[in-house]
Amino acid sequence: MRIAQVSPLWESVPPQLYGGTERIVSYLTEELVRLGCDVTLFASGDSMTSARLEPICDRALRLNRGIFNRDAPLTMLMERALGQSGEFDIIHSHLDFMGFPLSRRNPTPTVATCHGRLDLPELQPVFREYVEMPIVSISDAQRKPVSWANWQATVYHGLPEGLYGFQPNPGKYLAFLGRIAPEKRPDHAIEIAKRVGIPLRIAAKVDPMDREYFYSEIEPLLSHPLVEYLGEITDAEKNEFLGQAMALICPYDWPEPFGLVLIEALACGTPVLAYRRGSIPEIIEDNVTGFVCEGIDSMATAVRRVSELDRRRCRQSFEQRFTVGRMARDYLRVYQQLLVNTREMDSRINGYSSWPSLTASA
Amino acid sequence: MRIAQVSPLWESVPPQLYGGTERIVSYLTEELVRLGCDVTLFASGDSMTSARLEPICDRALRLNRGIFNRDAPLTMLMERALGQSGEFDIIHSHLDFMGFPLSRRNPTPTVATCHGRLDLPELQPVFREYVEMPIVSISDAQRKPVSWANWQATVYHGLPEGLYGFQPNPGKYLAFLGRIAPEKRPDHAIEIAKRVGIPLRIAAKVDPMDREYFYSEIEPLLSHPLVEYLGEITDAEKNEFLGQAMALICPYDWPEPFGLVLIEALACGTPVLAYRRGSIPEIIEDNVTGFVCEGIDSMATAVRRVSELDRRRCRQSFEQRFTVGRMARDYLRVYQQLLVNTREMDSRINGYSSWPSLTASA
C-alpha cells in the first residue's frame, strides 16, 4: 500500500524538543515502514525517517528564524502532498482541517487525524462545510463538539514499546510534567502536594504566552520545601523522571483531546491521577491504572491510596492499549475501509451514464 | 459583469484603523459599484459596502479576541469565495498567494493582486509552483524577485478624489507618517530635521514587535525641540497633518511595494522626499512632485529646495495617476483581458477531442 503521511512543518519529524503531533507522525511512519508499507513522509527537511522523505522546507518552522512568511511553505506542503492524485493509494493528513480544501478536490482517498481541540466555536462552520471529509479522532471525547462529522474511528496514540522501561518500585515523589499554563493547574498540583506532605517534582516548559502567568501565579509557590522545579527536561530524562515517581498527577482543567504524558507514565508503570475532563476517563482505568478525580479534594484523597495500585497493571495497560503497533494496525484498518468505501462509491457512480461529463465540468 | 472581491479578514472593509489592503479593497469595490458592475464583497461581517456583502465571520480578526484559531475563518473565506464556480464572471483575490491552491482548480477566471513584498526567499517556490496564476503588481519594482510570473498589469493604488483636499500654501514643518520601525528610518528623519533646522512632526503608530526599537532607539531622540511626536492619528486628522506640511519625508530603507502615504500627500499638494528604493521612483516624479534621494545627505540637501516645487503639480499628478477612478478602470481592463484569454483558451482546448477525458481524470 502506497501511503503518504503529511506532517505539519512546525517541528521536524521526530521533533527536536516538544511537539506531540510530529512525535506521533514519526512513530506511526516508522511502524508502517516496519510492517512493509510503502510510505512517503511529507515534512521539513531536517526530519529523520526510514520512509521516503519529501522535504518541503530545509528546516522546521518553529526554530527557523530565516522564514518570515510561514504560510508559504505550508501552501507548498498542501499542494504537493494533498493536491496531487495517482501517486498514493491513501493520503493521511495530520494538518487538522487545513488540508480539507484540497483533499475535497483530490480523488485519492484522504483521511485526516484531528490532533487539536475541536471545542472552539469558529471550527463549527468549517466542519459543517467539509462534513464529508473522513476524519479520525484521538479520543471519543474529542468528537463531542462535532459529533455529526464523518468520523472513521477513534485511534488512541501509541508509543514504541521499548521507549520507556518498566520501573517496578514506586518512588517517593509526585510528578507533574508538561507545560506551565493556567489550564494545566500546576497550582492545584502544588496545593495537593502540600496537603498530603509528599514531595512534588515539576518538569515543565513555559511558553512565551504563559510567562506572565508563571511569574505572577506559579513562581511564588515554588519556594515551598516540598516543591522542586526542574524546568524543561529532555526525552531521555523523562524515563527516569516518570519511572521513579510514585504517581503522575494531571489536574488539567480543560478537555484535553489526548494526554500523551499519561501513557508515557503508564509505560513506566507509574499510575496517573487526573481530573475527569475530555479524554481522561478513556485513558485511565479508574482504580486500576490510576484515579479519575472530581477535583482538588478528591485528588488529595486519592494520592493517599496510590499504593493500592499495581504498577504491573499500569505497564500491561500500556502494552495492550497504547503501543505504536496497536496504533499502526488501527490506522491500517481505517485506510483499508476507506479504500473499500471509495471503490464502492466509484462503482456505484459508474452506473450513471451522465457522470463523466459531470466530472469534466466540475 | 459579476465580480467577486475577496478581502483578507484581518481588518474590516474599510478598516477601522490601519489596514492598507482593506482600504484599497474598499475604494475599488465602491468605485466598481458606482460604474455599474455587479460586485460581491467577501469580507468580515463588520464591513460596510454598497456591494453585496458575503460576511465570513462576524468581526474582523485583528481586533477580535473571541477567535482563537484564525485559520478557520480564512479556510471558510477561500472555500466560499475562491472554491465555487458559476456565480461570478471574474474573481479578484486580495489574499496574495494564499488563494492560489483553490484558484488553480476553479474554472472561473481569477486574478490576484499581490499586496505584500515578494523579496522573501520562501516565496520563490510558491510562485514557481503556481506560475500560471494571473497576478497584478502594485508597482513595477514589486515584480523584480518573480519577474517571470504571469503578470497581467501593474495597477497603482488609487484614492477617492475628494478624500483629501488641496492645500495651496506650504506649511512650516516636515511630516513623517506611518509606523515607527527600523526599516522606515525615523532616526534619519529626525537627523535631517536637525541638520536643516526645520520642525519635524511625526504621526506614527508603534506595533508590538517594534516597541523595543521605539523605546531604545527613537524615544531618546524625541526630546529635541524641533521634534514633535503625535502618536497614531486618525484618517480624519491626516488631511490637516499632511496638507499643512512643507513636505512629507520618507527615508524608508526597504523596497516598499507601494507607499500609500506618498499619494495621500500628493493629493493634498504636499511634495514627497524619499530614498530611491522599491516603488519610490515610480510614484514620485523627481524634481516635479518631490525628490528621489540617494541617502541622508542628499535628502538634507533636497529639503532646502522644496520651495522650488509647485504644489499644484503634486495635486495634478495625484488626479492623473492615483485616483480610484483610474485604478478601477485599470482593473476592469485586466478583468476584460482575462475573460478574452479564457474564452480563447476554451475554444482552443475544445479543438482537441481528447480533452474531455483528460479533464475527467485530472
XYZ file of C-alpha atoms in Angstrom:
724
model
C 0.000 0.000 0.000
C 1.433 3.391 -1.031
C 0.770 5.726 1.873
C 1.542 9.445 2.203
C 1.994 10.773 5.732
C 1.579 14.555 5.827
C 3.103 16.245 8.860
C 2.841 19.877 9.946
C 6.110 21.735 9.312
C 6.173 23.399 12.726
C 8.585 20.790 14.139
C 10.767 18.204 12.453
C 9.685 14.532 12.453
C 10.513 13.467 15.096
C 10.670 16.861 16.855
C 13.943 18.002 18.370
C 12.193 19.100 21.557
C 8.486 19.397 22.286
C 5.931 18.508 19.546
C 3.200 15.935 20.198
C 1.803 15.708 16.684
C 5.191 15.308 14.996
C 6.204 12.607 17.515
C 3.096 10.589 16.685
C 3.648 11.072 12.947
C 7.174 9.747 13.407
C 6.148 6.692 15.458
C 3.363 5.828 13.014
C 5.527 6.313 9.923
C 8.361 4.119 11.229
C 5.947 1.379 12.283
C 4.158 1.370 8.905
C 7.533 1.010 7.164
C 8.406 -1.841 9.532
C 5.117 -3.527 8.574
C 6.119 -3.399 4.908
C 4.097 -0.412 3.691
C 5.471 1.932 1.028
C 5.427 5.194 2.976
C 6.279 8.715 1.857
C 6.640 11.341 4.568
C 5.971 14.994 3.705
C 7.763 17.025 6.372
C 10.523 19.558 6.983
C 13.911 18.663 5.526
C 15.567 18.171 8.914
C 13.291 15.194 9.621
C 14.735 11.684 10.080
C 12.815 8.717 8.746
C 13.186 5.284 7.175
C 10.302 6.200 4.833
C 10.866 8.196 1.648
C 11.199 11.824 2.796
C 9.658 14.580 0.680
C 11.209 17.679 2.222
C 9.132 20.846 1.858
C 11.472 23.334 3.552
C 15.045 22.934 4.813
C 14.272 23.258 8.485
C 11.224 23.023 10.738
C 9.460 26.356 11.092
C 9.316 26.888 14.866
C 13.053 27.268 15.336
C 13.737 28.686 11.861
C 14.162 32.443 12.107
C 15.048 32.677 8.417
C 11.393 32.171 7.429
C 9.270 35.285 7.666
C 6.145 34.084 5.838
C 5.159 30.701 7.240
C 2.120 30.372 5.003
C 4.447 29.908 2.029
C 5.917 26.503 2.983
C 2.509 25.402 4.293
C 0.955 26.197 0.909
C 3.702 24.192 -0.822
C 3.136 21.278 1.556
C -0.578 21.163 0.830
C -0.166 21.457 -2.943
C 2.471 18.727 -3.141
C 1.046 16.300 -0.602
C -2.716 16.814 -0.824
C -3.114 18.308 -4.282
C -1.745 15.501 -6.475
C -3.546 12.293 -7.379
C -2.250 8.970 -8.658
C 0.921 8.716 -6.582
C -0.607 7.208 -3.457
C -3.353 4.776 -2.505
C -4.034 6.672 0.714
C -3.108 10.136 1.927
C -3.046 10.590 5.707
C -3.065 14.244 6.735
C -2.039 15.472 10.171
C -2.926 19.098 9.336
C -6.334 19.069 11.059
C -8.865 20.926 8.892
C -6.228 22.896 6.998
C -5.998 20.288 4.267
C -9.764 19.949 3.686
C -9.999 22.375 0.707
C -7.501 20.390 -1.377
C -8.469 16.949 -0.041
C -12.059 17.539 -1.080
C -10.873 18.098 -4.651
C -8.494 15.125 -4.767
C -9.868 11.740 -5.890
C -7.202 9.907 -3.849
C -8.809 8.706 -0.591
C -7.605 11.035 2.149
C -8.105 10.817 5.887
C -7.167 13.470 8.433
C -6.383 12.880 12.080
C -7.678 15.705 14.248
C -4.854 16.410 16.669
C -6.227 19.602 18.155
C -9.156 20.664 20.278
C -12.482 20.876 18.463
C -14.442 22.890 21.018
C -13.719 26.328 19.520
C -16.860 27.986 18.083
C -15.036 29.107 14.912
C -14.468 25.458 13.951
C -18.199 24.708 13.662
C -18.707 26.261 10.196
C -15.524 24.610 8.887
C -16.564 21.116 9.930
C -20.089 21.741 8.631
C -18.717 22.900 5.264
C -16.452 19.853 4.925
C -18.849 17.390 6.524
C -17.984 14.637 4.024
C -14.257 14.571 4.845
C -13.171 11.294 6.502
C -11.555 12.081 9.851
C -10.122 10.235 12.824
C -10.388 11.301 16.456
C -7.672 10.675 19.043
C -10.315 10.102 21.750
C -14.072 9.672 21.764
C -14.400 12.756 23.950
C -12.664 14.884 21.313
C -15.541 14.313 18.872
C -18.248 15.764 21.048
C -18.450 19.311 19.583
C -18.661 17.916 16.022
C -20.137 14.507 16.733
C -22.018 14.602 13.407
C -18.831 14.701 11.274
C -17.646 11.806 9.092
C -15.708 10.008 11.845
C -13.946 6.842 10.694
C -12.559 5.670 14.026
C -11.001 6.758 17.282
C -7.325 5.827 17.219
C -5.545 6.399 20.522
C -1.935 7.499 20.294
C 0.718 4.826 20.785
C 4.403 4.754 21.729
C 7.189 2.338 20.755
C 7.128 -0.498 23.309
C 10.764 -0.136 24.292
C 10.775 3.662 24.560
C 10.132 3.660 28.304
C 11.288 0.920 30.674
C 9.067 -0.582 33.371
C 10.024 0.512 36.888
C 8.513 -1.982 39.366
C 9.202 0.036 42.522
C 7.372 3.270 43.249
C 9.432 6.323 44.107
C 8.764 8.870 46.842
C 7.544 11.880 44.861
C 4.647 13.030 42.745
C 5.439 14.116 39.174
C 3.959 16.967 37.147
C 5.104 17.034 33.523
C 4.220 19.278 30.595
C 3.582 22.975 30.252
C 3.092 25.634 32.920
C -0.246 27.027 31.779
C -3.433 28.108 33.577
C -5.498 25.207 32.170
C -2.928 22.668 33.420
C -3.457 23.856 37.021
C 0.097 23.472 38.342
C -1.175 25.463 41.343
C -3.506 22.566 42.172
C -0.607 20.111 41.895
C 1.363 22.170 44.408
C -1.609 22.542 46.756
C -2.221 18.792 46.701
C 1.443 18.013 47.441
C 1.341 20.381 50.429
C -1.896 18.875 51.766
C -0.593 15.298 51.661
C 3.009 16.171 52.610
C 4.599 14.366 49.665
C 7.338 15.973 47.528
C 6.307 17.250 44.082
C 8.738 17.479 41.190
C 7.684 19.694 38.299
C 9.285 19.223 34.875
C 7.658 21.748 32.599
C 8.376 24.338 29.988
C 6.972 27.856 29.995
C 5.799 29.113 26.589
C 6.194 32.845 25.870
C 2.432 33.381 26.149
C 2.416 31.796 29.615
C 5.364 33.707 31.064
C 3.246 36.289 32.859
C 1.148 33.523 34.450
C 4.315 31.701 35.511
C 5.939 34.725 37.161
C 2.809 36.047 38.848
C 0.998 32.867 39.894
C 3.383 29.910 39.990
C 6.913 31.084 40.737
C 5.942 32.381 44.219
C 4.701 28.868 45.078
C 7.926 27.124 44.052
C 9.874 28.076 47.183
C 7.916 25.581 49.313
C 10.324 22.881 50.621
C 8.183 20.071 49.160
C 8.299 21.540 45.634
C 11.159 21.159 43.169
C 11.028 22.856 39.751
C 13.288 21.286 37.118
C 12.368 23.383 34.061
C 12.096 21.637 30.691
C 13.552 18.118 30.532
C 14.645 16.086 27.509
C 13.001 12.920 26.213
C 15.920 10.929 27.624
C 15.390 12.360 31.116
C 11.661 11.602 31.034
C 12.149 7.877 31.510
C 13.795 8.354 34.898
C 11.600 11.283 35.922
C 8.352 9.400 35.251
C 9.523 5.903 36.191
C 10.785 6.887 39.609
C 7.644 8.803 40.532
C 5.034 7.430 42.914
C 2.355 8.818 40.571
C 1.861 11.336 37.805
C -0.667 13.989 38.727
C -2.606 15.805 35.980
C -5.051 18.302 37.469
C -5.818 19.598 33.970
C -8.876 21.778 33.762
C -9.617 21.626 30.026
C -10.906 18.929 27.674
C -7.500 17.657 26.516
C -8.152 15.578 23.347
C -5.449 13.075 24.366
C -2.799 13.223 27.092
C 0.413 11.766 25.680
C 2.177 12.172 29.016
C -0.387 9.897 30.660
C 0.569 6.917 28.516
C 4.261 7.717 28.946
C 3.735 7.334 32.694
C 1.783 4.083 32.223
C 4.630 2.739 30.040
C 6.936 3.199 33.061
C 4.399 1.507 35.347
C 3.567 4.789 37.046
C -0.136 5.315 37.893
C -1.895 8.501 36.859
C -4.234 10.773 38.798
C -6.256 13.202 36.696
C -9.448 15.230 36.745
C -12.464 13.912 34.845
C -12.086 16.050 31.708
C -12.037 15.268 27.990
C -10.233 12.045 27.141
C -9.027 11.295 30.712
C -11.589 8.581 31.617
C -10.820 6.821 28.338
C -7.094 6.628 29.100
C -7.103 5.844 32.822
C -8.855 2.679 34.028
C -10.191 4.076 37.293
C -8.926 2.223 40.393
C -6.655 0.083 38.186
C -4.109 2.285 36.397
C -4.887 5.411 38.370
C -7.702 7.514 39.741
C -10.130 9.706 37.853
C -10.786 12.563 40.297
C -13.591 15.103 40.534
C -11.461 17.945 41.850
C -8.687 19.029 44.179
C -10.155 17.400 47.340
C -10.828 14.127 45.600
C -7.305 14.083 44.145
C -5.708 14.797 47.528
C -7.659 11.838 48.956
C -6.729 9.626 46.001
C -2.993 10.343 46.347
C -3.053 8.593 49.724
C -4.415 5.447 48.021
C -1.786 5.208 45.251
C -0.028 2.320 46.999
C -3.152 0.193 46.417
C -2.474 0.260 42.659
C -0.357 -2.391 40.945
C 2.376 -0.872 38.782
C 2.462 -4.041 36.633
C -1.163 -3.443 35.669
C -0.198 0.066 34.500
C 2.503 -1.332 32.230
C 0.109 -4.051 30.993
C -2.496 -1.434 30.143
C 0.132 0.441 28.132
C 1.196 -2.725 26.289
C -2.363 -3.679 25.428
C -3.797 -0.272 24.553
C -1.124 2.312 23.841
C 1.713 0.860 21.774
C 2.647 2.052 18.294
C 1.910 -1.460 16.977
C -1.730 -1.179 18.039
C -1.913 2.399 16.656
C -0.499 1.387 13.259
C -2.872 -1.603 12.980
C -5.819 0.678 13.789
C -4.781 3.142 11.101
C -4.273 0.359 8.541
C -7.852 -0.730 9.216
C -9.011 2.846 8.612
C -7.043 3.019 5.345
C -8.428 -0.311 4.130
C -12.005 0.583 4.978
C -11.583 3.890 3.155
C -10.269 2.113 0.062
C -13.240 -0.256 0.099
C -15.698 2.621 0.506
C -14.061 4.580 -2.309
C -14.187 1.603 -4.651
C -17.856 1.003 -3.807
C -18.580 4.666 -4.401
C -16.767 4.554 -7.744
C -18.677 1.509 -8.961
C -21.988 2.993 -7.873
C -21.143 6.265 -9.620
C -20.139 4.475 -12.815
C -23.711 3.224 -13.058
C -24.752 6.764 -14.027
C -24.007 7.489 -17.665
C -24.035 11.233 -17.041
C -21.121 11.118 -14.598
C -18.141 11.521 -16.975
C -19.449 14.845 -18.254
C -20.268 15.881 -14.699
C -16.689 15.343 -13.582
C -15.416 17.075 -16.691
C -17.305 20.233 -15.815
C -16.825 20.018 -12.047
C -20.033 41.921 -15.133
C -20.387 39.825 -11.993
C -17.259 40.440 -9.947
C -16.200 38.927 -6.614
C -13.826 40.981 -4.476
C -12.078 38.805 -1.893
C -10.608 40.713 1.041
C -8.407 39.408 3.858
C -10.359 39.140 7.107
C -7.669 40.787 9.224
C -9.411 44.187 9.102
C -12.928 45.172 8.120
C -13.556 46.795 4.717
C -12.861 49.670 5.079
C -10.612 49.151 8.127
C -11.487 50.886 11.369
C -7.889 51.983 11.877
C -4.771 50.975 9.966
C -5.023 48.472 7.071
C -3.712 49.353 3.617
C -5.049 46.338 1.729
C -8.574 46.589 3.117
C -8.714 50.331 2.341
C -7.824 49.653 -1.291
C -10.364 46.808 -1.481
C -12.997 49.214 -0.182
C -12.151 52.038 -2.607
C -12.070 49.643 -5.565
C -15.316 47.901 -4.598
C -17.255 51.134 -4.167
C -15.965 52.536 -7.466
C -16.846 49.358 -9.389
C -20.377 49.531 -7.982
C -20.561 53.191 -8.999
C -19.512 52.185 -12.523
C -22.449 49.749 -12.687
C -20.702 46.428 -12.013
C -22.449 43.665 -10.060
C -19.975 43.307 -7.181
C -19.956 40.840 -4.287
C -17.543 41.550 -1.453
C -16.262 38.626 0.641
C -15.077 40.166 3.911
C -15.651 40.265 7.657
C -19.219 40.935 8.749
C -18.426 44.351 10.227
C -17.553 45.660 6.768
C -19.561 48.467 5.156
C -20.170 48.421 1.426
C -22.666 49.288 -1.277
C -21.804 45.964 -2.954
C -23.434 42.690 -1.890
C -21.602 41.670 1.304
C -20.842 37.983 1.881
C -19.785 38.010 5.540
C -17.407 35.203 6.527
C -17.041 35.972 10.227
C -18.864 38.460 12.454
C -15.937 40.734 13.110
C -12.514 41.391 11.595
C -9.854 39.147 13.073
C -7.201 41.612 14.282
C -9.328 43.151 16.996
C -11.446 40.034 17.642
C -10.181 38.295 20.764
C -13.003 35.744 20.603
C -11.284 33.922 17.718
C -8.522 31.583 18.782
C -7.944 29.720 15.510
C -7.654 32.270 12.718
C -7.068 29.664 10.045
C -10.703 28.572 10.423
C -12.392 31.712 9.013
C -9.635 32.024 6.397
C -10.368 28.482 5.208
C -14.076 29.320 5.002
C -13.307 32.503 3.040
C -11.244 30.636 0.485
C -13.766 27.812 0.041
C -16.716 30.169 -0.397
C -15.054 32.871 -2.480
C -12.415 31.009 -4.488
C -13.724 27.457 -4.468
C -17.070 27.871 -6.244
C -17.593 28.307 -9.964
C -20.525 29.682 -11.945
C -21.509 32.537 -9.661
C -19.078 35.142 -10.982
C -17.510 36.173 -14.275
C -14.323 37.271 -12.508
C -12.915 36.612 -9.043
C -10.445 39.198 -7.768
C -8.439 37.926 -4.798
C -6.542 40.191 -2.415
C -5.099 37.234 -0.456
C -1.700 37.269 -2.182
C -0.608 33.675 -2.888
C -2.873 32.162 -0.238
C -5.697 31.647 -2.705
C -3.599 30.005 -5.442
C -4.388 26.365 -4.499
C -8.136 26.829 -4.927
C -7.931 29.378 -7.764
C -5.869 26.922 -9.816
C -8.696 24.421 -9.501
C -11.522 26.852 -10.287
C -12.519 27.360 -13.930
C -13.783 30.892 -13.154
C -11.101 33.384 -14.254
C -9.355 34.589 -11.122
C -6.767 37.304 -10.688
C -4.847 38.084 -7.510
C -3.339 41.416 -6.579
C -0.044 40.981 -4.747
C -0.215 43.463 -1.896
C 2.856 42.286 0.002
C 6.583 42.195 -0.519
C 7.806 39.482 -2.869
C 11.510 39.534 -1.974
C 11.351 36.789 0.685
C 13.245 33.644 -0.368
C 10.442 31.329 0.830
C 8.088 32.849 -1.778
C 10.204 31.665 -4.719
C 8.978 28.032 -4.711
C 5.360 29.154 -4.283
C 5.411 31.468 -7.284
C 7.278 28.834 -9.313
C 4.662 26.218 -8.413
C 1.758 28.491 -9.367
C 3.497 30.143 -12.305
C 0.323 30.118 -14.419
C -1.763 32.165 -11.954
C -2.723 35.604 -13.327
C -1.458 38.262 -10.926
C -1.280 42.041 -10.694
C 1.570 44.060 -9.199
C 1.073 47.333 -7.358
C 4.358 48.685 -8.766
C 6.789 47.516 -11.429
C 9.531 47.312 -8.793
C 7.487 44.824 -6.768
C 7.725 42.242 -9.574
C 11.504 42.073 -9.660
C 12.049 38.951 -7.479
C 9.453 36.987 -9.507
C 9.653 38.856 -12.808
C 8.929 35.597 -14.687
C 5.421 35.163 -13.133
C 2.183 35.584 -15.094
C 1.888 39.349 -14.570
C -1.223 40.895 -16.111
C -0.554 44.536 -15.302
C 0.807 46.947 -12.762
C -2.111 48.779 -11.192
C -1.068 51.591 -8.868
C -3.280 52.176 -5.863
C -5.799 54.993 -6.079
C -7.770 57.129 -3.635
C -11.186 58.776 -3.943
C -10.612 62.207 -5.478
C -12.360 64.102 -2.709
C -10.785 62.226 0.199
C -8.029 64.803 0.662
C -8.349 68.481 -0.100
C -5.721 70.505 -1.964
C -3.769 72.892 0.252
C -2.128 75.556 -1.940
C 0.114 77.048 0.740
C 3.042 75.139 2.195
C 3.311 74.863 5.952
C 6.408 75.261 8.087
C 7.149 71.667 9.122
C 8.256 68.351 7.680
C 5.891 65.393 8.143
C 6.715 61.739 8.874
C 3.690 59.440 8.765
C 3.311 55.684 9.208
C 4.924 53.156 11.501
C 7.905 53.508 13.806
C 10.020 50.623 12.506
C 13.730 50.194 11.776
C 13.207 49.940 8.001
C 11.265 53.249 7.978
C 14.314 55.062 9.407
C 12.545 57.614 11.628
C 16.039 58.259 13.041
C 17.075 59.603 9.626
C 14.006 61.834 9.517
C 14.980 63.333 12.893
C 18.618 63.752 11.881
C 17.602 65.550 8.669
C 15.256 67.902 10.553
C 18.077 68.793 12.950
C 20.554 69.409 10.140
C 18.265 71.781 8.253
C 16.707 73.360 11.357
C 13.113 72.766 10.301
C 10.487 71.330 12.697
C 9.537 67.656 12.195
C 6.134 66.280 13.181
C 5.891 62.516 13.500
C 2.482 60.827 13.325
C 3.122 57.124 13.673
C 1.965 54.025 15.436
C 4.239 51.560 17.188
C 3.416 47.898 16.580
C 4.077 45.454 19.460
C 7.031 43.940 17.597
C 8.623 47.390 17.225
C 8.221 48.534 20.829
C 11.747 47.668 21.871
C 13.148 49.573 18.886
C 10.953 52.550 19.737
C 11.978 52.741 23.399
C 15.686 52.100 22.851
C 16.391 53.930 19.593
C 13.717 56.526 18.888
C 12.189 57.780 22.131
C 15.513 59.291 23.318
C 15.587 61.395 20.118
C 12.078 62.822 20.585
C 13.040 65.366 23.239
C 14.788 67.595 20.675
C 12.947 70.949 20.446
C 12.458 70.597 16.679
C 10.726 67.206 17.015
C 7.084 66.661 17.884
C 5.680 63.128 18.281
C 1.898 62.885 17.882
C 1.409 59.098 18.144
C -1.167 57.456 15.876
C -3.585 59.795 14.113
C -6.972 59.078 12.567
C -7.832 59.241 8.862
C -9.703 62.478 9.547
C -6.628 64.099 11.098
C -4.394 63.057 8.206
C -5.823 65.659 5.837
C -4.663 68.527 8.011
C -1.421 66.844 9.084
C -0.312 66.159 5.503
C -1.847 69.213 3.836
C -0.213 71.709 6.159
C 3.241 70.163 5.866
C 6.015 71.707 3.786
C 6.905 68.182 2.603
C 6.469 64.544 3.526
C 9.762 62.815 4.167
C 10.070 59.048 3.656
C 13.609 57.849 4.347
C 12.434 54.260 4.020
C 15.244 51.745 3.703
C 13.356 48.761 2.235
C 11.753 48.006 -1.130
C 8.215 49.119 -0.252
C 5.912 47.668 -2.961
C 3.749 50.813 -2.893
C 3.681 53.760 -0.490
C 0.052 54.710 0.082
C 1.066 57.646 2.265
C 3.010 59.143 -0.639
C -0.099 59.548 -2.774
C -2.063 60.825 0.218
C 0.492 63.625 0.483
C 0.319 64.336 -3.265
C -3.496 64.516 -3.021
C -3.026 67.385 -0.546
C -0.494 69.064 -2.820
C 2.371 68.214 -0.495
C 5.628 67.171 -2.198
C 7.390 63.977 -1.139
C 11.049 63.275 -0.438
C 12.040 59.630 -0.369
C 15.020 57.336 -0.828
C 15.432 55.531 -4.155
C 14.029 52.156 -3.064
C 11.381 49.823 -4.479
C 8.412 51.661 -5.972
C 9.520 55.185 -4.944
C 10.834 56.393 -8.343
C 7.595 55.204 -9.969
C 5.437 57.274 -7.620
C 7.459 60.482 -7.331
C 8.229 62.440 -10.481
C 11.722 63.613 -9.492
C 12.096 67.422 -9.355
C 8.353 67.815 -10.079
C 6.299 66.211 -7.283
C 9.241 65.669 -4.938
C 12.812 64.485 -4.803
C 14.128 60.940 -5.124
C 17.160 60.940 -2.817
C 20.195 58.673 -2.612
C 20.602 58.892 1.166
C 20.565 61.100 4.246
C 22.935 63.774 2.872
C 21.096 64.033 -0.419
C 17.752 64.309 1.389
C 19.036 67.049 3.711
C 20.153 68.994 0.631
C 16.858 68.358 -1.132
C 14.755 69.644 1.797
C 16.266 73.098 1.241
C 14.959 73.018 -2.353
C 11.336 72.111 -1.557
C 10.119 75.647 -2.219
C 11.133 75.186 -5.877
C 8.343 72.624 -6.294
C 4.818 73.589 -7.371
C 2.150 72.173 -5.054
C -0.444 72.332 -7.859
C 1.688 69.905 -9.895
C 1.592 67.491 -6.949
C -2.188 67.573 -6.866
C -2.325 67.233 -10.670
C -0.090 64.178 -10.536
C -2.459 62.661 -7.985
C -5.501 63.437 -10.140
C -3.939 61.959 -13.259
C -2.248 58.892 -11.810
C -3.564 57.946 -8.372
C -7.347 58.287 -8.205
C -9.696 55.393 -7.563
C -11.317 56.068 -10.965
C -8.051 55.344 -12.753
C -7.459 52.279 -10.532
C -10.918 50.837 -11.224
C -10.580 51.375 -14.992
C -7.187 49.631 -14.920
C -8.667 46.655 -13.101
C -11.645 46.487 -15.467
C -9.167 46.248 -18.355
C -7.417 43.389 -16.534
C -10.732 41.599 -15.974
C -11.773 42.021 -19.610
C -8.447 40.815 -20.954
C -8.638 37.792 -18.663
C -12.130 36.965 -19.928
C -10.940 37.186 -23.523
C -7.919 34.974 -22.781
C -10.054 32.410 -21.002
C -12.539 32.249 -23.869
C -9.702 31.855 -26.390
C -8.168 29.127 -24.253
C -11.525 27.349 -24.037
C -12.072 27.418 -27.778
C -8.533 26.198 -28.470
C -8.936 23.391 -25.949
C -12.238 22.305 -27.465
C -10.378 21.618 -30.695
C -8.707 18.615 -29.065
C -11.029 15.630 -28.984
C -9.038 14.009 -26.159
C -9.569 16.908 -23.745
C -12.857 15.876 -22.100
C -11.356 12.616 -20.846
C -8.226 14.486 -19.755
C -10.238 16.856 -17.612
C -12.326 13.988 -16.316
C -9.236 12.244 -14.940
C -7.388 15.398 -13.869
